[in-house]
Amino acid sequence: QVQLVESGGGLVQAGGSLRLSCTASGRTFSNIAMAWFRQAPEKEREFVSTISYSSSNTYYSDSVKRRFTISRDNAKNTVYLRMNSLKPEDTAVYYCAAAKTRYVPIYAREYDYWGQGTQVTVSS
């Protein structure tokens, strides 16, 4: 059983930056891949980035590659998403997710635990 809570969302102008945080709690937190997904109004949930427990493996969607950076601090049970050069198209609710796997899935169905989401709004 894992609980995830996101924070760090807010309003930002195009070209600006934000850092999202997701803190995990529960009875176990070992060998868990973590990821960020996002969902904009009228759109399906979209993969953003994922990271393995050791941080040795990361993947990014093409839309955010070279702009976003995922990282984690296992001592704090926290995963981060640094978002630079934000665009209005990045506006969405961002969700943290966790999967009990040694791999780094990119599909939402592979993730077992989800946070409540944090709103990111990028103005033109």
Tab-separated table of N, CA, C and O in Angstrom, residues 33-38 45-52 57-62 65 70 97-99 101 103-111 114:
chain	number	residue	atom	x	y	z
A	33	ALA	N	9.229	1.812	-9.451
A	33	ALA	CA	9.387	2.829	-10.479
A	33	ALA	C	8.355	3.925	-10.247
A	33	ALA	O	7.241	3.652	-9.804
A	34	MET	N	8.713	5.143	-10.547
A	34	MET	CA	7.782	6.247	-10.394
A	34	MET	C	7.713	7.038	-11.680
A	34	MET	O	8.649	7.021	-12.484
A	35	ALA	N	6.602	7.715	-11.866
A	35	ALA	CA	6.366	8.397	-13.128
A	35	ALA	C	5.478	9.607	-12.931
A	35	ALA	O	4.812	9.764	-11.902
A	36	TRP	N	5.492	10.447	-13.940
A	36	TRP	CA	4.570	11.563	-14.034
A	36	TRP	C	3.724	11.411	-15.291
A	36	TRP	O	4.242	11.126	-16.375
A	37	PHE	N	2.433	11.584	-15.120
A	37	PHE	CA	1.487	11.660	-16.217
A	37	PHE	C	0.768	12.996	-16.125
A	37	PHE	O	0.805	13.662	-15.091
A	38	ARG	N	0.113	13.375	-17.196
A	38	ARG	CA	-0.668	14.601	-17.168
A	38	ARG	C	-1.944	14.435	-17.975
A	38	ARG	O	-2.015	13.614	-18.885
A	45	ARG	N	-5.278	10.900	-20.529
A	45	ARG	CA	-4.082	10.967	-19.707
A	45	ARG	C	-2.851	10.610	-20.539
A	45	ARG	O	-2.849	9.624	-21.279
A	46	GLU	N	-1.804	11.408	-20.396
A	46	GLU	CA	-0.624	11.318	-21.238
A	46	GLU	C	0.623	11.057	-20.403
A	46	GLU	O	0.841	11.692	-19.368
A	47	PHE	N	1.456	10.138	-20.863
A	47	PHE	CA	2.732	9.867	-20.215
A	47	PHE	C	3.664	11.057	-20.356
A	47	PHE	O	3.754	11.670	-21.425
A	48	VAL	N	4.376	11.378	-19.276
A	48	VAL	CA	5.344	12.466	-19.287
A	48	VAL	C	6.758	11.942	-19.090
A	48	VAL	O	7.640	12.160	-19.921
A	49	SER	N	6.993	11.236	-17.982
A	49	SER	CA	8.339	10.770	-17.672
A	49	SER	C	8.275	9.685	-16.613
A	49	SER	O	7.332	9.633	-15.823
A	50	THR	N	9.292	8.835	-16.574
A	50	THR	CA	9.376	7.786	-15.565
A	50	THR	C	10.823	7.585	-15.145
A	50	THR	O	11.751	7.904	-15.899
A	51	ILE	N	11.005	7.056	-13.946
A	51	ILE	CA	12.340	6.859	-13.391
A	51	ILE	C	12.358	5.592	-12.548
A	51	ILE	O	11.415	5.305	-11.810
A	52	SER	N	13.443	4.828	-12.659
A	52	SER	CA	13.589	3.610	-11.884
A	52	SER	C	13.991	3.933	-10.457
A	52	SER	O	14.364	5.057	-10.124
A	57	ASN	N	17.619	4.512	-14.829
A	57	ASN	CA	16.847	4.498	-16.070
A	57	ASN	C	15.752	5.556	-16.025
A	57	ASN	O	14.969	5.603	-15.078
A	58	THR	N	15.724	6.373	-17.050
A	58	THR	CA	14.680	7.380	-17.189
A	58	THR	C	14.187	7.416	-18.626
A	58	THR	O	14.929	7.116	-19.561
A	59	TYR	N	12.929	7.792	-18.786
A	59	TYR	CA	12.356	7.971	-20.114
A	59	TYR	C	11.480	9.202	-20.096
A	59	TYR	O	10.854	9.524	-19.078
A	60	TYR	N	11.415	9.880	-21.240
A	60	TYR	CA	10.599	11.067	-21.406
A	60	TYR	C	9.784	10.965	-22.684
A	60	TYR	O	10.229	10.397	-23.682
A	61	SER	N	8.601	11.535	-22.654
A	61	SER	CA	7.845	11.656	-23.879
A	61	SER	C	8.539	12.654	-24.798
A	61	SER	O	9.263	13.547	-24.342
A	62	ASP	N	8.310	12.508	-26.090
A	62	ASP	CA	8.949	13.404	-27.043
A	62	ASP	C	8.558	14.863	-26.811
A	62	ASP	O	9.347	15.776	-27.062
A	65	LYS	N	10.846	16.038	-23.753
A	65	LYS	CA	12.271	15.728	-23.775
A	65	LYS	C	13.085	17.005	-23.993
A	65	LYS	O	12.729	17.848	-24.808
A	70	ILE	N	13.337	14.474	-14.681
A	70	ILE	CA	12.804	13.720	-13.554
A	70	ILE	C	13.956	13.271	-12.660
A	70	ILE	O	15.044	12.941	-13.143
A	97	ALA	N	2.679	8.738	-10.207
A	97	ALA	CA	2.286	7.338	-10.177
A	97	ALA	C	3.461	6.471	-9.774
A	97	ALA	O	4.622	6.832	-9.973
A	98	ALA	N	3.162	5.300	-9.210
A	98	ALA	CA	4.187	4.361	-8.785
A	98	ALA	C	3.821	2.954	-9.212
A	98	ALA	O	2.649	2.579	-9.198
A	99	ALA	N	4.836	2.180	-9.598
A	99	ALA	CA	4.649	0.801	-10.022
A	99	ALA	C	5.669	-0.091	-9.341
A	99	ALA	O	6.853	0.250	-9.276
A	101	THR	N	7.829	-2.502	-9.856
A	101	THR	CA	8.539	-3.175	-10.923
A	101	THR	C	9.971	-2.664	-10.995
A	101	THR	O	10.251	-1.521	-10.621
A	103	TYR	N	11.421	-2.340	-13.809
A	103	TYR	CA	11.486	-1.655	-15.086
A	103	TYR	C	10.870	-0.262	-14.971
A	103	TYR	O	10.519	0.193	-13.887
A	104	VAL	N	10.748	0.421	-16.096
A	104	VAL	CA	10.205	1.774	-16.118
A	104	VAL	C	9.092	1.845	-17.157
A	104	VAL	O	9.298	2.304	-18.274
A	105	PRO	N	7.895	1.405	-16.799
A	105	PRO	CA	6.778	1.420	-17.748
A	105	PRO	C	6.398	2.817	-18.186
A	105	PRO	O	6.590	3.792	-17.449
A	106	ILE	N	5.831	2.906	-19.379
A	106	ILE	CA	5.358	4.178	-19.899
A	106	ILE	C	3.847	4.200	-20.085
A	106	ILE	O	3.294	5.204	-20.541
A	107	TYR	N	3.174	3.126	-19.724
A	107	TYR	CA	1.730	3.039	-19.883
A	107	TYR	C	1.049	3.144	-18.526
A	107	TYR	O	1.456	2.527	-17.546
A	108	ALA	N	-0.018	3.924	-18.486
A	108	ALA	CA	-0.729	4.163	-17.242
A	108	ALA	C	-1.224	2.871	-16.607
A	108	ALA	O	-1.249	2.743	-15.382
A	109	ARG	N	-1.623	1.909	-17.428
A	109	ARG	CA	-2.169	0.655	-16.897
A	109	ARG	C	-1.151	-0.146	-16.109
A	109	ARG	O	-1.524	-1.032	-15.337
A	110	GLU	N	0.129	0.141	-16.270
A	110	GLU	CA	1.168	-0.578	-15.557
A	110	GLU	C	1.414	-0.031	-14.154
A	110	GLU	O	2.143	-0.637	-13.374
A	111	TYR	N	0.815	1.092	-13.839
A	111	TYR	CA	1.037	1.725	-12.541
A	111	TYR	C	-0.062	1.380	-11.551
A	111	TYR	O	-1.246	1.330	-11.902
A	114	TRP	N	-1.562	6.049	-7.471
A	114	TRP	CA	-1.681	7.371	-8.077
A	114	TRP	C	-1.919	8.441	-7.030
A	114	TRP	O	-2.601	8.200	-6.032
